[in-house]
Coordinates of C-alpha atoms in Angstrom, one line a residue:
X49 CA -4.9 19.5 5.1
X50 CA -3.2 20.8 1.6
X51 CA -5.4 21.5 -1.0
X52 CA -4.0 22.2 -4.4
X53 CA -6.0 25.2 -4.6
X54 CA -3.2 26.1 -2.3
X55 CA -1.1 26.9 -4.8
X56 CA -3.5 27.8 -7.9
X57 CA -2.1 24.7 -9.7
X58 CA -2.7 20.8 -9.8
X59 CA -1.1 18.3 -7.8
X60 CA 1.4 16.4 -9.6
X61 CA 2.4 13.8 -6.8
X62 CA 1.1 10.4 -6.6
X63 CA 0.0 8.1 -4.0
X64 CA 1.5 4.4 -3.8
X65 CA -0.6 1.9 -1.4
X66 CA 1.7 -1.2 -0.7
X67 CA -0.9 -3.9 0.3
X68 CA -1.1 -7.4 1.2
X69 CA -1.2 -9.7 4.1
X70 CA 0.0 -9.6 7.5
X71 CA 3.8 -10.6 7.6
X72 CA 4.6 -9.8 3.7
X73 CA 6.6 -6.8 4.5
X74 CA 4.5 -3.7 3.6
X75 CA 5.7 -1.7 6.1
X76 CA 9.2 -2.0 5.4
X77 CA 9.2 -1.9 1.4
X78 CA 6.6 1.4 2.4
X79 CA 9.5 3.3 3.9
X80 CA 12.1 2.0 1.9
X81 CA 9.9 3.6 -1.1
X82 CA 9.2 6.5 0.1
X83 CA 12.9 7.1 0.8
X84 CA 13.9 6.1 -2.8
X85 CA 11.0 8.7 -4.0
X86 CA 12.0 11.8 -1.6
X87 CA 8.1 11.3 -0.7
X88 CA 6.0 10.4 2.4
X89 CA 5.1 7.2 4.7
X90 CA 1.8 7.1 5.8
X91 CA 1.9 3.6 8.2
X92 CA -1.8 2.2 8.2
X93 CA -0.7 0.6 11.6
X94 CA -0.6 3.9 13.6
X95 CA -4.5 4.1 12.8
X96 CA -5.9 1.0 14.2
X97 CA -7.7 1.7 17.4
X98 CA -6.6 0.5 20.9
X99 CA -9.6 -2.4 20.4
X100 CA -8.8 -3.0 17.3
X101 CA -5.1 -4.1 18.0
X102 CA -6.3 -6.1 20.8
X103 CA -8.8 -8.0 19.1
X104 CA -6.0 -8.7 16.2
X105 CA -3.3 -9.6 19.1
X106 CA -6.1 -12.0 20.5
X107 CA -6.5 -13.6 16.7
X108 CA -9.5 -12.1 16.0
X109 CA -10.3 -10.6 12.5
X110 CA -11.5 -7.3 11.9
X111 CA -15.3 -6.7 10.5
X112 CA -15.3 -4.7 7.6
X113 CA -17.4 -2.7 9.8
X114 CA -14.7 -2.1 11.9
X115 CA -12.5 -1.1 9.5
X116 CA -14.2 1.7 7.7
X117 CA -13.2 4.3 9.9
X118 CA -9.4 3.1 10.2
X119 CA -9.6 3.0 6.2
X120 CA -10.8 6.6 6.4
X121 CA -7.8 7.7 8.6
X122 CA -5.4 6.3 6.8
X123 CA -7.0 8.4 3.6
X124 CA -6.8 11.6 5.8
X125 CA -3.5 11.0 6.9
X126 CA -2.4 10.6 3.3
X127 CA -3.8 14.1 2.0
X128 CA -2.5 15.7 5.4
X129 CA 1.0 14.9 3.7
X130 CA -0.2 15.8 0.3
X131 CA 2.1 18.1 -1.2
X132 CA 2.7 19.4 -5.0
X133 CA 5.7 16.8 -6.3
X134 CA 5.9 14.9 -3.5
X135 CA 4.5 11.3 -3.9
X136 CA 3.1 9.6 -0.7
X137 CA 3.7 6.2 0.3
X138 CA 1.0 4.0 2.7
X139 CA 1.3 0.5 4.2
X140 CA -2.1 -0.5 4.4
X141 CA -3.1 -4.0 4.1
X142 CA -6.3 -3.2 1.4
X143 CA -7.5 -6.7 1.1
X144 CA -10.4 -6.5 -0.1
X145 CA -11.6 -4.7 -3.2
X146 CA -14.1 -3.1 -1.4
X147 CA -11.3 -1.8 1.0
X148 CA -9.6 -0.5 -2.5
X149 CA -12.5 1.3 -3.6
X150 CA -12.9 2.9 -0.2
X151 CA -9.3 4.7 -0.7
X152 CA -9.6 5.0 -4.5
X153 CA -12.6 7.5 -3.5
X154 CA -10.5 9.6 -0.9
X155 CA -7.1 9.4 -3.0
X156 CA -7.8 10.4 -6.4
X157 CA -8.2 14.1 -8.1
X158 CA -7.8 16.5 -7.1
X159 CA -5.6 15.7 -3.8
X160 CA -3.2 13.4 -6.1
X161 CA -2.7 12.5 -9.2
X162 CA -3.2 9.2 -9.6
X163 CA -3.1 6.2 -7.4
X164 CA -1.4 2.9 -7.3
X165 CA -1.5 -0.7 -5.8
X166 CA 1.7 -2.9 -4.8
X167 CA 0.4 -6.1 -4.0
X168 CA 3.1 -8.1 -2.5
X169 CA 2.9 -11.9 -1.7
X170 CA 5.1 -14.6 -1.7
X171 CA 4.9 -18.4 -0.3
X172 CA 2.8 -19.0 2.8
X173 CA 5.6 -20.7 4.5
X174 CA 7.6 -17.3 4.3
X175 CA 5.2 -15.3 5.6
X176 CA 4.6 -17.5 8.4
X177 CA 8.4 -17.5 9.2
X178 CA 8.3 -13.6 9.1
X179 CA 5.2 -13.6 11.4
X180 CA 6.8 -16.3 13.7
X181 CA 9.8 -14.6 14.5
X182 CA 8.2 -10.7 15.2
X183 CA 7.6 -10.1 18.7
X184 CA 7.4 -6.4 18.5
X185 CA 3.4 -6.7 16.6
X186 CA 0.1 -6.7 17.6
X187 CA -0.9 -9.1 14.7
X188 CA 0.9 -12.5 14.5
X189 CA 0.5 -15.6 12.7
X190 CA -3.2 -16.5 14.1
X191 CA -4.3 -13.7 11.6
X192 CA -2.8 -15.3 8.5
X193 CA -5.0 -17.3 7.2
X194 CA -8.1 -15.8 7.5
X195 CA -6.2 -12.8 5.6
X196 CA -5.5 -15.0 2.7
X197 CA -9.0 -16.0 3.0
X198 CA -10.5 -12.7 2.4
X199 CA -7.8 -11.7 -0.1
X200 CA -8.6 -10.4 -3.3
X201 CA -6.0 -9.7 -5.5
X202 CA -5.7 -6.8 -8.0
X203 CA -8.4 -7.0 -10.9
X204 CA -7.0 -5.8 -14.2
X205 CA -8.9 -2.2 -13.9
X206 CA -7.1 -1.8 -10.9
X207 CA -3.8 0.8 -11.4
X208 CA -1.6 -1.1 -9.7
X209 CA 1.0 -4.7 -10.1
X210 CA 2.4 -7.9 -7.7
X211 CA 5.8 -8.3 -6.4
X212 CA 7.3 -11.4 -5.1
X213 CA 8.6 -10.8 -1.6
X214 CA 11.4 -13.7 -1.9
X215 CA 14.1 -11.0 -2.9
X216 CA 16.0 -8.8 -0.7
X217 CA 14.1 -5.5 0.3
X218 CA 16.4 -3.6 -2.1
X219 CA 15.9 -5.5 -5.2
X220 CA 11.8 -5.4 -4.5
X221 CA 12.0 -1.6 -4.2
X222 CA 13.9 -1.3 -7.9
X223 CA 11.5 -3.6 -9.1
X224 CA 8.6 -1.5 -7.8
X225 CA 10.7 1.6 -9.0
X226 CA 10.2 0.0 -12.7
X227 CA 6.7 -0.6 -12.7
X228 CA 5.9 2.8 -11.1
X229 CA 7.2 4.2 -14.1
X230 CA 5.6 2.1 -16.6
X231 CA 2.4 3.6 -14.7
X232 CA 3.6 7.4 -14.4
X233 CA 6.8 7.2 -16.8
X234 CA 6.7 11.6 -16.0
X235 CA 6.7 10.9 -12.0
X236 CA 9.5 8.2 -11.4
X237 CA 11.8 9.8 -14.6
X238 CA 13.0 7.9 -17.9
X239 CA 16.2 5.9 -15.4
X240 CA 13.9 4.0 -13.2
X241 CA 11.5 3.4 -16.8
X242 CA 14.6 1.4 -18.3
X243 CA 13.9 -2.7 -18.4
X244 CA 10.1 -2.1 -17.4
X245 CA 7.8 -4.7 -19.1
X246 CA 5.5 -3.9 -21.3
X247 CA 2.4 -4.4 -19.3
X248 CA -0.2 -1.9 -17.2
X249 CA -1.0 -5.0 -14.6
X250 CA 0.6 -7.9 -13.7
X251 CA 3.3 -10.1 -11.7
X252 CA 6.8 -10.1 -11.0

């Protein structure tokens, strides 16, 4: 795992946690990011145990109990691809603030920078679509609603802002590009800072 005493100077790179429910895209925007930033993907997926995805395939929610140590992996997956200038991206659902708080305390200083939240949501009739027409997932649209159900959205000490899904992919990553730099203007560079709102936390 990098450590920035690796190279006798602080880590500059952020980390970027897209979040949400099942079915609102994080997965996709995560890479897409991550492309548009030269940085990492860390897919919170790849880190649910082989009972876990087949309690979630069977409709069955997680405890938070039971997702503790998948939380945890994702973290140490993240600061495995830590590297000076190189922000990380992870698609992790982070519902709950506790769930927040759990990463916030493995993803700060002094392995990055700072860390933000992308909270992405959109109609429940979309997501639903999405969810209906994968067949390639372990979680489908049995899950949905006891996701939204848990869901707490961003509190205003949380670093972090909501996008609307309804746009295409592309047009959600600029957006995110624009808030990113209203958090970290010195990370995502004065272009992507031009037409960001005048706001720390908040909805687009």
């Amino acid at each position: 795992m990098y450590h920035p005493s690796d190279t006798g100077r602080a880590v500059s790179a952020r980390c970027v946690v897209i979040m949400g429910v099942c079915g609102a895209g994080k997965s996709r925007l995560a890479e897409a990011l991550a492309r548009r930033l030269d940085g990492a993907c860390v897919e919170g997926d790849d880190f649910h145990s082989a009972g876990a995805k087949s309690r979630m395939a069977a409709g069955q929610a997680l405890s938070d109990a039971e997702r503790e140590p998948w939380l945890d992996a994702i973290a140490a997956a993240a600061c495995a691809a830590a590297r000076p200038a190189r922000d990380v991206v992870i698609a992790c659902s982070a519902l709950r603030r506790s769930y927040r708080d759990r990463l916030r305390s493995r993803l700060g200083p002094p392995i990055f920078a700072s860390l933000a939240f992308v909270h992405l949501t959109g109609p429940r009739a979309l997501v639903a679509a999405r969810l209906a027409a994968r067949d390639d997932h372990f979680v489908g649209e049995s899950l949905l609603d006891s996701q939204l159900a848990i869901l707490e959205p961003l509190s205003p000490d949380e670093a972090g802002f909501t996008l609307e899904i309804s746009p295409p992919v592309d047009a959600v990553v600029d957006r995110a590009m624009e808030m990113l730099a209203e958090l970290d203007p010195q990370r995502t560079g004065a272009a992507e800072a031009e037409g960001a709102p005048d706001r720390h936390h908040g909805s687009s």
